[in-house]
């Protein structure tokens, strides 16, 4: 297949930027995909996006077009640098809101539609077993580094561990790369143990709602934030300090905003209000306003009786 000189293509595209019709193709390039109906025919802006990426991001001179049939929204191109086992692949994607071509690094496995998790030539979760120029675990290690909080990745270590395990990669290598413990990875990979026939989801306390009961009547003056439902959403509101939010001894459901953060309680009259975590602790009676009411959790979880039960 024909290798394209990126510098020559870029120079040609720049000369045609002032043409009357900037959507007119400026070249015909054979593709690596035998199923395409005709050669790839880029217009100036598309050619500039591809050629400049090859020259600047990959620091290479030549590349090949992998796929780019007529009418395709994405065009794929590839190149081999100094390491034959780490080819670069990318695609161009038109962004309508900006009116520009965006270049996205893709998994280095030929014709793979997935994004590269860790830069040019890296492999996606489906191709962690591909040969690598260094060690057999290179693609796993790079993908795992991309899932670390410092990298602000769009993927999670548990998903990567599950994918790697299903590909048959050694458990110790998967745990070392993802920093997950062995029992966590094995639990992710194992099929759930079937419960006995007489056990239902409603028997699992983890599925029951979180419930608390106030030690006394709670008012708007006892909380930092209150919310009311309006315009199809809950919005902050300032209520008179004497507004009753929850009654002493009555059960109310709640949820945690975030670990270590406040609790949002579903109070009276459809209002929501917040309590701090240290206001619902039995070992801090001097600050406690409510206590968690485990005895109410299952009863509130169960569906109300229907007329069919009578």
XYZ file of N, CA, C and O in Angstrom, residues 34-220:
748
model
N -9.397 -3.274 2.583
C -9.769 -3.725 1.239
C -11.255 -3.564 0.966
O -11.684 -3.635 -0.194
N -12.067 -3.331 2.007
C -13.509 -3.241 1.801
C -13.956 -1.854 1.361
O -15.132 -1.667 1.026
N -13.055 -0.877 1.363
C -13.456 0.468 0.942
C -13.774 0.483 -0.537
O -13.198 -0.266 -1.331
N -14.696 1.362 -0.921
C -15.173 1.371 -2.307
C -14.297 2.207 -3.237
O -14.381 2.058 -4.452
N -13.452 3.085 -2.666
C -12.595 3.912 -3.502
C -11.466 4.477 -2.647
O -11.528 4.411 -1.410
N -10.433 5.026 -3.229
C -9.330 5.592 -2.439
C -9.810 6.727 -1.554
O -10.829 7.361 -1.807
N -9.034 6.984 -0.521
C -9.318 8.082 0.388
C -9.004 9.401 -0.316
O -7.926 9.577 -0.887
N -9.945 10.341 -0.278
C -9.789 11.607 -0.996
C -9.983 12.756 -0.019
O -11.085 13.285 0.141
N -8.919 13.213 0.658
C -9.062 14.259 1.672
C -9.167 15.648 1.070
O -8.558 15.953 0.050
N -9.947 16.516 1.724
C -9.974 17.936 1.370
C -8.921 18.637 2.230
O -8.349 18.030 3.160
N -8.601 19.897 1.980
C -7.461 20.544 2.640
C -7.459 20.478 4.162
O -6.457 20.112 4.771
N -8.566 20.851 4.812
C -8.573 20.881 6.277
C -8.340 19.497 6.866
O -7.627 19.346 7.871
N -8.928 18.475 6.256
C -8.750 17.115 6.745
C -7.306 16.660 6.549
O -6.704 16.040 7.435
N -6.737 16.970 5.394
C -5.347 16.601 5.141
C -4.405 17.294 6.108
O -3.423 16.694 6.582
N -4.671 18.552 6.431
C -3.822 19.281 7.374
C -3.885 18.646 8.763
O -2.860 18.495 9.439
N -5.088 18.271 9.207
C -5.237 17.650 10.526
C -4.440 16.356 10.619
O -3.734 16.114 11.614
N -4.523 15.525 9.594
C -3.821 14.240 9.616
C -2.313 14.435 9.506
O -1.539 13.891 10.302
N -1.876 15.206 8.516
C -0.445 15.350 8.262
C 0.269 16.063 9.412
O 1.364 15.660 9.821
N -0.348 17.095 9.960
C 0.297 17.822 11.055
C 0.398 16.964 12.305
O 1.369 17.063 13.069
N -0.580 16.073 12.531
C -0.513 15.184 13.689
C 0.634 14.200 13.533
O 1.361 13.923 14.504
N 0.799 13.663 12.346
C 1.905 12.728 12.107
C 3.248 13.405 12.336
O 4.162 12.851 12.961
N 3.388 14.631 11.856
C 4.667 15.338 11.950
C 4.969 15.831 13.362
O 6.119 15.777 13.812
N 3.956 16.297 14.078
C 4.212 16.920 15.380
C 4.014 15.970 16.548
O 4.850 15.915 17.455
N 2.912 15.223 16.565
C 2.633 14.332 17.702
C 3.460 13.050 17.620
O 3.995 12.586 18.627
N 3.547 12.481 16.426
C 4.299 11.236 16.263
C 5.747 11.462 15.857
O 6.558 10.552 15.951
N 6.044 12.653 15.364
C 7.389 12.998 14.901
C 7.880 12.020 13.837
O 9.006 11.541 13.864
N 6.993 11.721 12.904
C 7.309 10.843 11.778
C 7.049 11.573 10.473
O 6.380 12.608 10.433
N 7.560 11.011 9.393
C 7.379 11.632 8.083
C 6.302 10.921 7.262
O 5.507 11.559 6.585
N 6.281 9.607 7.338
C 5.341 8.859 6.516
C 4.235 8.202 7.319
O 4.398 7.870 8.489
N 3.071 8.016 6.675
C 1.954 7.322 7.316
C 1.095 6.678 6.242
O 1.264 6.931 5.043
N 0.179 5.852 6.657
C -0.762 5.196 5.752
C -2.182 5.442 6.237
O -2.421 5.605 7.436
N -3.104 5.451 5.303
C -4.512 5.607 5.637
C -5.108 4.222 5.824
O -5.046 3.388 4.930
N -5.667 3.996 6.992
C -6.222 2.674 7.294
C -7.647 2.534 6.752
O -7.974 1.578 6.061
N -8.466 3.481 7.100
C -9.855 3.480 6.621
C -10.296 4.913 6.386
O -9.918 5.808 7.115
N -11.137 5.112 5.411
C -11.649 6.445 5.125
C -12.503 6.438 3.886
O -12.204 7.113 2.902
N -13.572 5.661 3.915
C -14.435 5.511 2.752
C -15.313 6.746 2.585
O -15.473 7.570 3.491
N -15.907 6.870 1.420
C -16.801 7.991 1.118
C -17.983 7.981 2.090
O -18.651 6.967 2.283
N -18.235 9.110 2.719
C -19.354 9.232 3.646
C -19.007 8.880 5.076
O -19.831 9.086 5.975
N -17.816 8.343 5.326
C -17.426 8.014 6.699
C -17.252 9.291 7.515
O -16.672 10.274 7.043
N -17.722 9.244 8.745
C -17.575 10.399 9.636
C -16.187 10.418 10.276
O -15.691 11.470 10.656
N -15.578 9.250 10.393
C -14.252 9.144 10.984
C -13.299 8.554 9.954
O -13.651 7.641 9.220
N -12.069 9.087 9.920
C -11.041 8.566 9.023
C -9.860 8.129 9.870
O -9.416 8.863 10.758
N -9.317 6.957 9.590
C -8.292 6.345 10.415
C -6.965 6.340 9.664
O -6.911 6.042 8.468
N -5.894 6.636 10.385
C -4.576 6.571 9.763
C -3.577 5.991 10.757
O -3.799 6.003 11.971
N -2.473 5.452 10.249
C -1.526 4.723 11.082
C -0.112 4.929 10.580
O 0.103 5.307 9.422
N 0.845 4.690 11.471
C 2.261 4.797 11.115
C 3.073 3.946 12.072
O 2.648 3.681 13.203
N 4.232 3.498 11.624
C 5.134 2.701 12.445
C 6.383 3.527 12.716
O 7.033 3.995 11.779
N 6.689 3.706 13.992
C 7.867 4.475 14.359
C 9.082 3.599 14.523
O 9.299 2.645 13.760
N 9.865 3.869 15.564
C 11.095 3.111 15.781
C 10.823 1.731 16.354
O 11.683 0.852 16.279
N 9.644 1.519 16.955
C 9.297 0.227 17.534
C 8.193 -0.411 16.702
O 7.059 0.063 16.681
N 8.538 -1.508 16.021
C 7.578 -2.137 15.113
C 6.367 -2.685 15.854
O 5.278 -2.791 15.272
N 6.526 -3.052 17.139
C 5.418 -3.618 17.906
C 4.539 -2.540 18.538
O 3.603 -2.857 19.257
N 4.870 -1.276 18.280
C 4.043 -0.204 18.820
C 3.668 0.772 17.711
O 4.099 1.927 17.689
N 2.865 0.338 16.768
C 2.430 1.260 15.715
C 1.499 2.322 16.276
O 0.768 2.085 17.241
N 1.537 3.482 15.676
C 0.635 4.565 16.060
C -0.615 4.496 15.198
O -0.555 4.212 14.008
N -1.760 4.778 15.825
C -3.013 4.848 15.090
C -3.805 6.029 15.634
O -3.775 6.326 16.832
N -4.518 6.692 14.752
C -5.369 7.810 15.166
C -6.519 7.933 14.179
O -6.512 7.316 13.100
N -7.498 8.718 14.540
C -8.603 8.988 13.629
C -8.953 10.464 13.714
O -8.671 11.137 14.709
N -9.530 10.968 12.662
C -10.034 12.335 12.662
C -11.545 12.298 12.833
O -12.225 11.408 12.311
N -12.056 13.250 13.579
C -13.483 13.331 13.850
C -13.916 14.783 13.712
O -13.341 15.668 14.347
N -14.912 15.022 12.877
C -15.404 16.382 12.688
C -16.253 16.793 13.879
O -17.147 16.060 14.310
N -15.951 17.957 14.451
C -16.694 18.492 15.585
C -17.614 19.599 15.075
O -17.157 20.712 14.793
N -18.912 19.328 14.920
C -19.822 20.324 14.329
C -19.861 21.644 15.090
O -19.935 22.713 14.478
N -19.823 21.598 16.434
C -19.932 22.830 17.211
C -18.759 23.771 16.953
O -18.899 24.992 17.023
N -17.590 23.185 16.677
C -16.402 24.001 16.426
C -16.105 24.174 14.952
O -15.361 25.075 14.567
N -16.675 23.294 14.135
C -16.394 23.345 12.703
C -14.977 22.943 12.358
O -14.429 23.393 11.346
N -14.373 22.105 13.192
C -12.984 21.707 12.983
C -12.849 20.191 13.043
O -13.760 19.482 13.484
N -11.674 19.724 12.612
C -11.343 18.310 12.692
C -10.583 18.049 13.993
O -9.630 18.756 14.322
N -11.020 17.047 14.731
C -10.337 16.652 15.955
C -9.612 15.337 15.715
O -10.165 14.421 15.100
N -8.379 15.222 16.201
C -7.599 13.998 16.054
C -7.580 13.266 17.392
O -7.283 13.856 18.435
N -7.900 11.976 17.365
C -7.973 11.161 18.572
C -7.015 9.987 18.434
O -7.038 9.274 17.418
N -6.183 9.769 19.449
C -5.281 8.623 19.455
C -6.094 7.347 19.685
O -6.908 7.273 20.597
N -5.809 6.324 18.853
C -6.555 5.078 18.929
C -5.644 3.934 19.367
O -4.418 4.013 19.283
N -6.272 2.864 19.837
C -5.544 1.646 20.208
C -4.636 1.212 19.064
O -5.014 1.275 17.894
N -3.413 0.765 19.412
C -2.441 0.399 18.388
C -2.725 -0.882 17.652
O -2.022 -1.219 16.691
N -3.766 -1.629 18.045
C -4.141 -2.859 17.343
C -4.868 -2.501 16.048
O -5.811 -1.714 16.056
N -4.435 -3.075 14.950
C -4.982 -2.710 13.641
C -6.502 -2.828 13.598
O -7.072 -3.819 14.052
N -7.139 -1.801 13.071
C -8.572 -1.736 12.838
C -9.401 -1.768 14.124
O -10.609 -1.995 14.086
N -8.778 -1.571 15.272
C -9.523 -1.526 16.541
C -10.235 -0.185 16.661
O -9.629 0.864 16.422
N -11.499 -0.161 17.062
C -12.247 1.099 17.155
C -12.127 1.800 18.502
O -12.780 2.822 18.720
N -11.306 1.277 19.415
C -11.241 1.828 20.765
C -10.134 2.871 20.902
O -9.104 2.802 20.228
N -10.345 3.806 21.816
C -9.368 4.863 22.071
C -8.165 4.298 22.813
O -8.296 3.407 23.661
N -6.976 4.814 22.509
C -5.762 4.419 23.218
C -5.835 4.934 24.654
O -6.009 6.133 24.868
N -5.685 4.067 25.649
C -5.841 4.516 27.036
C -4.649 5.300 27.566
O -4.789 6.042 28.535
N -3.474 5.130 26.971
C -2.266 5.731 27.548
C -1.343 6.289 26.473
O -0.157 6.016 26.448
N -1.886 7.045 25.577
C -1.047 7.712 24.586
C -0.830 6.904 23.328
O -1.332 5.782 23.179
N -0.095 7.456 22.364
C 0.090 6.825 21.049
C 0.606 5.400 21.145
O 1.565 5.122 21.856
N -0.057 4.508 20.433
C 0.387 3.132 20.337
C -0.009 2.224 21.473
O 0.191 1.017 21.387
N -0.564 2.756 22.562
C -0.965 1.900 23.677
C -2.193 1.091 23.288
O -2.920 1.430 22.360
N -2.416 0.004 24.015
C -3.501 -0.915 23.677
C -4.682 -0.736 24.620
O -4.521 -0.464 25.811
N -5.862 -0.919 24.042
C -7.083 -0.855 24.846
C -7.227 -2.135 25.648
O -6.443 -3.071 25.529
N -8.296 -2.185 26.464
C -8.494 -3.342 27.341
C -8.701 -4.639 26.559
O -8.428 -5.722 27.068
N -9.182 -4.550 25.331
C -9.429 -5.762 24.549
C -8.147 -6.366 23.991
O -8.152 -7.517 23.530
N -7.052 -5.619 24.000
C -5.818 -6.089 23.352
C -4.612 -5.990 24.273
O -3.496 -5.694 23.839
N -4.825 -6.262 25.558
C -3.729 -6.208 26.525
C -2.713 -7.324 26.312
O -1.581 -7.227 26.803
N -3.095 -8.366 25.585
C -2.180 -9.483 25.343
C -1.383 -9.330 24.055
O -0.605 -10.215 23.703
N -1.550 -8.226 23.358
C -0.767 -8.004 22.138
C 0.728 -8.004 22.457
O 1.136 -7.578 23.545
N 1.576 -8.472 21.526
C 3.032 -8.400 21.741
C 3.466 -6.957 21.995
O 2.894 -6.017 21.439
N 4.479 -6.803 22.835
C 4.967 -5.475 23.177
C 6.476 -5.410 22.999
O 7.154 -6.438 23.033
N 7.039 -4.212 22.812
C 8.480 -4.087 22.590
C 9.311 -4.274 23.846
O 10.525 -4.381 23.758
N 8.686 -4.316 25.018
C 9.457 -4.431 26.250
C 9.109 -5.708 27.004
O 9.744 -6.737 26.806
N 8.077 -5.668 27.849
C 7.706 -6.845 28.625
C 6.273 -7.217 28.308
O 5.496 -6.390 27.809
N 5.886 -8.473 28.581
C 4.534 -8.931 28.227
C 3.415 -8.162 28.912
O 2.281 -8.179 28.448
N 3.721 -7.502 30.017
C 2.707 -6.784 30.768
C 2.705 -5.283 30.464
O 2.090 -4.501 31.179
N 3.397 -4.865 29.412
C 3.516 -3.433 29.129
C 2.164 -2.776 28.925
O 1.879 -1.723 29.513
N 1.307 -3.362 28.092
C 0.019 -2.724 27.791
C -0.860 -2.665 29.034
O -1.577 -1.683 29.259
N -0.812 -3.713 29.865
C -1.562 -3.703 31.122
C -1.031 -2.613 32.030
O -1.802 -1.849 32.640
N 0.282 -2.490 32.155
C 0.873 -1.499 33.045
C 0.532 -0.079 32.587
O 0.190 0.781 33.404
N 0.624 0.179 31.285
C 0.297 1.514 30.784
C -1.175 1.846 30.990
O -1.525 2.963 31.371
N -2.041 0.866 30.735
C -3.477 1.099 30.931
C -3.788 1.337 32.406
O -4.632 2.160 32.747
N -3.075 0.615 33.292
C -3.302 0.791 34.723
C -2.842 2.169 35.177
O -3.502 2.815 35.998
N -1.712 2.637 34.661
C -1.240 3.973 35.015
C -2.240 5.040 34.583
O -2.405 6.066 35.250
N -2.927 4.790 33.476
C -3.914 5.758 32.995
C -5.165 5.787 33.849
O -5.955 6.736 33.765
N -5.388 4.754 34.682
C -6.562 4.739 35.556
C -6.276 5.344 36.915
O -7.186 5.445 37.743
N -5.040 5.751 37.187
C -4.708 6.317 38.493
C -5.341 7.694 38.631
O -5.550 8.395 37.643
N -5.663 8.110 39.874
C -6.292 9.423 40.074
C -5.467 10.572 39.513
O -6.018 11.565 39.038
N -4.132 10.447 39.535
C -3.293 11.539 39.056
C -3.461 11.778 37.563
O -3.241 12.883 37.065
N -3.860 10.724 36.821
C -4.019 10.852 35.380
C -5.407 11.344 34.991
O -5.650 11.613 33.813
N -6.325 11.421 35.967
C -7.698 11.870 35.689
C -8.293 11.094 34.515
O -8.845 11.653 33.575
N -8.151 9.783 34.556
C -8.580 8.955 33.433
C -10.097 8.819 33.405
O -10.788 9.057 34.386
N -10.588 8.405 32.234
C -12.024 8.184 32.064
C -12.396 6.732 32.351
O -13.524 6.332 32.138
N -11.440 5.938 32.788
C -11.680 4.533 33.048
C -11.385 4.243 34.516
O -10.826 5.054 35.227
N -11.746 3.049 34.985
C -11.583 2.730 36.389
C -10.728 1.478 36.540
O -10.740 0.596 35.686
N -9.973 1.356 37.634
C -9.108 0.194 37.833
C -9.870 -1.124 37.881
O -9.366 -2.142 37.404
N -11.078 -1.123 38.456
C -11.831 -2.370 38.546
C -12.236 -2.875 37.168
O -12.173 -4.069 36.879
N -12.654 -1.963 36.299
C -13.001 -2.378 34.939
C -11.801 -2.922 34.194
O -11.901 -3.914 33.453
N -10.646 -2.297 34.366
C -9.426 -2.780 33.730
C -9.041 -4.149 34.277
O -8.672 -5.050 33.512
N -9.128 -4.331 35.589
C -8.786 -5.619 36.186
C -9.683 -6.728 35.673
O -9.227 -7.837 35.384
N -10.968 -6.442 35.545
C -11.897 -7.441 35.024
C -11.566 -7.796 33.587
O -11.535 -8.983 33.210
N -11.275 -6.792 32.752
C -10.932 -7.061 31.358
C -9.651 -7.867 31.256
O -9.557 -8.813 30.457
N -8.642 -7.514 32.050
C -7.367 -8.230 32.006
C -7.525 -9.671 32.470
O -6.938 -10.600 31.887
N -8.320 -9.896 33.507
C -8.534 -11.245 34.012
C -9.249 -12.111 32.981
O -8.912 -13.282 32.782
N -10.228 -11.534 32.316
C -10.955 -12.301 31.294
C -10.078 -12.647 30.101
O -10.346 -13.616 29.386
N -9.021 -11.842 29.882
C -8.072 -12.162 28.809
C -7.051 -13.203 29.238
O -6.229 -13.624 28.420
N -7.087 -13.609 30.502
C -6.182 -14.645 30.973
C -4.851 -14.151 31.486
O -3.928 -14.953 31.681
N -4.704 -12.863 31.740
C -3.451 -12.354 32.290
C -3.301 -12.820 33.737
O -4.290 -12.969 34.453
N -2.070 -13.064 34.190
C -1.853 -13.603 35.544
C -2.435 -12.687 36.624
O -2.320 -11.461 36.553
N -3.029 -13.322 37.638
C -3.683 -12.568 38.702
C -2.706 -11.641 39.416
O -3.040 -10.485 39.704
N -1.494 -12.147 39.714
C -0.547 -11.307 40.449
C -0.132 -10.089 39.636
O 0.063 -8.997 40.185
N -0.014 -10.246 38.308
C 0.347 -9.111 37.466
C -0.795 -8.100 37.399
O -0.577 -6.882 37.401
N -2.022 -8.596 37.327
C -3.186 -7.706 37.289
C -3.279 -6.908 38.586
O -3.497 -5.693 38.580
N -3.074 -7.586 39.720
C -3.152 -6.902 41.015
C -2.026 -5.886 41.169
O -2.227 -4.786 41.694
N -0.835 -6.249 40.702
C 0.294 -5.333 40.822
C 0.064 -4.080 39.980
O 0.366 -2.964 40.406
N -0.468 -4.263 38.784
C -0.670 -3.128 37.886
C -1.797 -2.216 38.350
O -1.681 -0.993 38.312
N -2.900 -2.801 38.791
C -4.080 -2.009 39.152
C -4.101 -1.584 40.612
O -4.964 -0.799 41.012
N -3.169 -2.163 41.432
C -3.105 -1.882 42.866
C -4.380 -2.329 43.590
O -4.772 -1.738 44.606
N -5.018 -3.353 43.062
C -6.178 -3.937 43.725
C -5.761 -5.226 44.416
O -4.836 -5.911 43.975
N -6.443 -5.578 45.499
C -6.128 -6.794 46.227
C -6.688 -8.015 45.509
O -7.651 -7.919 44.738
N -6.078 -9.177 45.793
C -6.439 -10.399 45.067
C -7.910 -10.733 45.197
O -8.574 -11.100 44.220
N -8.441 -10.626 46.423
C -9.855 -11.010 46.595
C -10.797 -10.045 45.883
O -11.883 -10.424 45.472
N -10.369 -8.793 45.706
C -11.200 -7.855 44.957
C -11.263 -8.244 43.492
O -12.338 -8.273 42.879
N -10.102 -8.562 42.917
C -10.067 -8.938 41.497
C -10.805 -10.245 41.269
O -11.566 -10.391 40.306
N -10.598 -11.227 42.155
C -11.286 -12.501 41.984
C -12.790 -12.353 42.120
O -13.563 -12.993 41.402
N -13.224 -11.495 43.037
C -14.663 -11.276 43.192
C -15.248 -10.624 41.944
O -16.376 -10.938 41.542
N -14.476 -9.708 41.313
C -14.949 -9.081 40.080
C -15.095 -10.101 38.963
O -16.014 -10.034 38.145
N -14.142 -11.058 38.927
C -14.122 -12.019 37.819
C -15.087 -13.182 38.028
O -15.555 -13.776 37.054
N -15.393 -13.505 39.290
C -16.253 -14.656 39.562
C -17.713 -14.336 39.255
O -18.163 -13.203 39.409
N -18.425 -15.361 38.839
C -19.871 -15.236 38.718
C -20.472 -15.183 40.122
O -19.999 -15.875 41.034
N -21.507 -14.357 40.341
C -22.103 -14.292 41.681
C -22.626 -15.649 42.125
O -23.189 -16.416 41.326
N -22.402 -15.963 43.400
C -22.921 -17.215 43.941
C -24.441 -17.148 44.000
O -24.994 -16.188 44.541
N -25.146 -18.130 43.425
C -26.613 -18.069 43.443
C -27.148 -18.223 44.863
O -26.721 -19.118 45.599
N -28.058 -17.340 45.289
C -28.617 -17.456 46.644
C -29.595 -18.626 46.712
O -30.100 -19.097 45.685
N -29.875 -19.124 47.913
C -30.899 -20.174 48.061
C -32.247 -19.705 47.522
O -32.514 -18.500 47.409
N -33.073 -20.634 47.195
C -34.352 -20.309 46.560
C -35.256 -19.476 47.451
O -36.136 -18.767 46.951
N -35.071 -19.565 48.772
C -35.956 -18.819 49.675
C -35.367 -17.458 50.076
O -35.888 -16.802 50.969
N -34.280 -17.018 49.423
C -33.652 -15.738 49.724
C -33.931 -14.762 48.586
O -33.739 -15.092 47.412
N -34.408 -13.567 48.917
C -34.733 -12.555 47.919
C -33.851 -11.319 48.117
O -33.158 -11.185 49.130
N -33.924 -10.416 47.134
C -33.157 -9.178 47.249
C -33.535 -8.382 48.492
O -32.700 -7.708 49.094
N -34.792 -8.462 48.877
C -35.243 -7.691 50.033
C -34.653 -8.215 51.338
O -34.769 -7.561 52.372
N -34.002 -9.386 51.299
C -33.359 -9.919 52.496
C -31.964 -9.346 52.709
O -31.363 -9.561 53.765
N -31.435 -8.630 51.733
C -30.075 -8.107 51.810
C -30.088 -6.717 52.450
O -30.606 -5.758 51.864
N -29.519 -6.557 53.640
C -29.533 -5.239 54.298
C -28.832 -4.156 53.479
O -29.143 -2.973 53.651
N -27.901 -4.545 52.615
C -27.218 -3.528 51.809
C -28.172 -2.831 50.859
O -27.879 -1.727 50.371
N -29.303 -3.468 50.552
C -30.275 -2.875 49.646
C -31.354 -2.084 50.379
O -32.189 -1.448 49.737
N -31.351 -2.134 51.681
C -32.359 -1.402 52.441
C -31.971 0.069 52.517
O -30.793 0.420 52.494
N -32.935 0.955 52.609
C -32.614 2.385 52.677
C -31.968 2.736 54.011
O -32.159 2.056 55.021
N -31.206 3.807 54.014
C -30.644 4.332 55.247
C -31.728 5.142 55.956
O -32.394 5.977 55.346
N -31.898 4.891 57.246
C -32.989 5.504 58.006
C -32.431 6.074 59.305
O -31.550 5.475 59.937
N -32.920 7.228 59.686
C -32.582 7.797 60.988
C -33.853 8.271 61.680
O -34.882 8.498 61.034
N -33.775 8.429 63.009
C -34.884 8.978 63.790
C -34.339 10.123 64.641
O -33.348 9.957 65.361
N -34.947 11.286 64.595
C -34.458 12.431 65.377
C -34.619 12.201 66.876
O -35.585 11.576 67.329
N -33.665 12.726 67.655
C -33.767 12.671 69.117
C -34.793 13.669 69.636
O -35.284 13.534 70.762
N -35.070 14.673 68.837
C -36.067 15.695 69.180
C -36.592 16.276 67.884
O -36.106 15.932 66.805
N -37.591 17.129 67.969
C -38.050 17.812 66.754
C -36.904 18.646 66.181
O -36.182 19.337 66.914
N -36.754 18.568 64.853
C -35.697 19.326 64.182
C -36.323 20.445 63.369
O -37.326 20.245 62.669
N -35.697 21.626 63.458
C -36.218 22.815 62.794
C -35.178 23.353 61.807
O -34.020 22.922 61.780
N -35.600 24.322 61.014
C -34.694 24.909 60.027
C -33.466 25.514 60.691
O -32.395 25.582 60.081
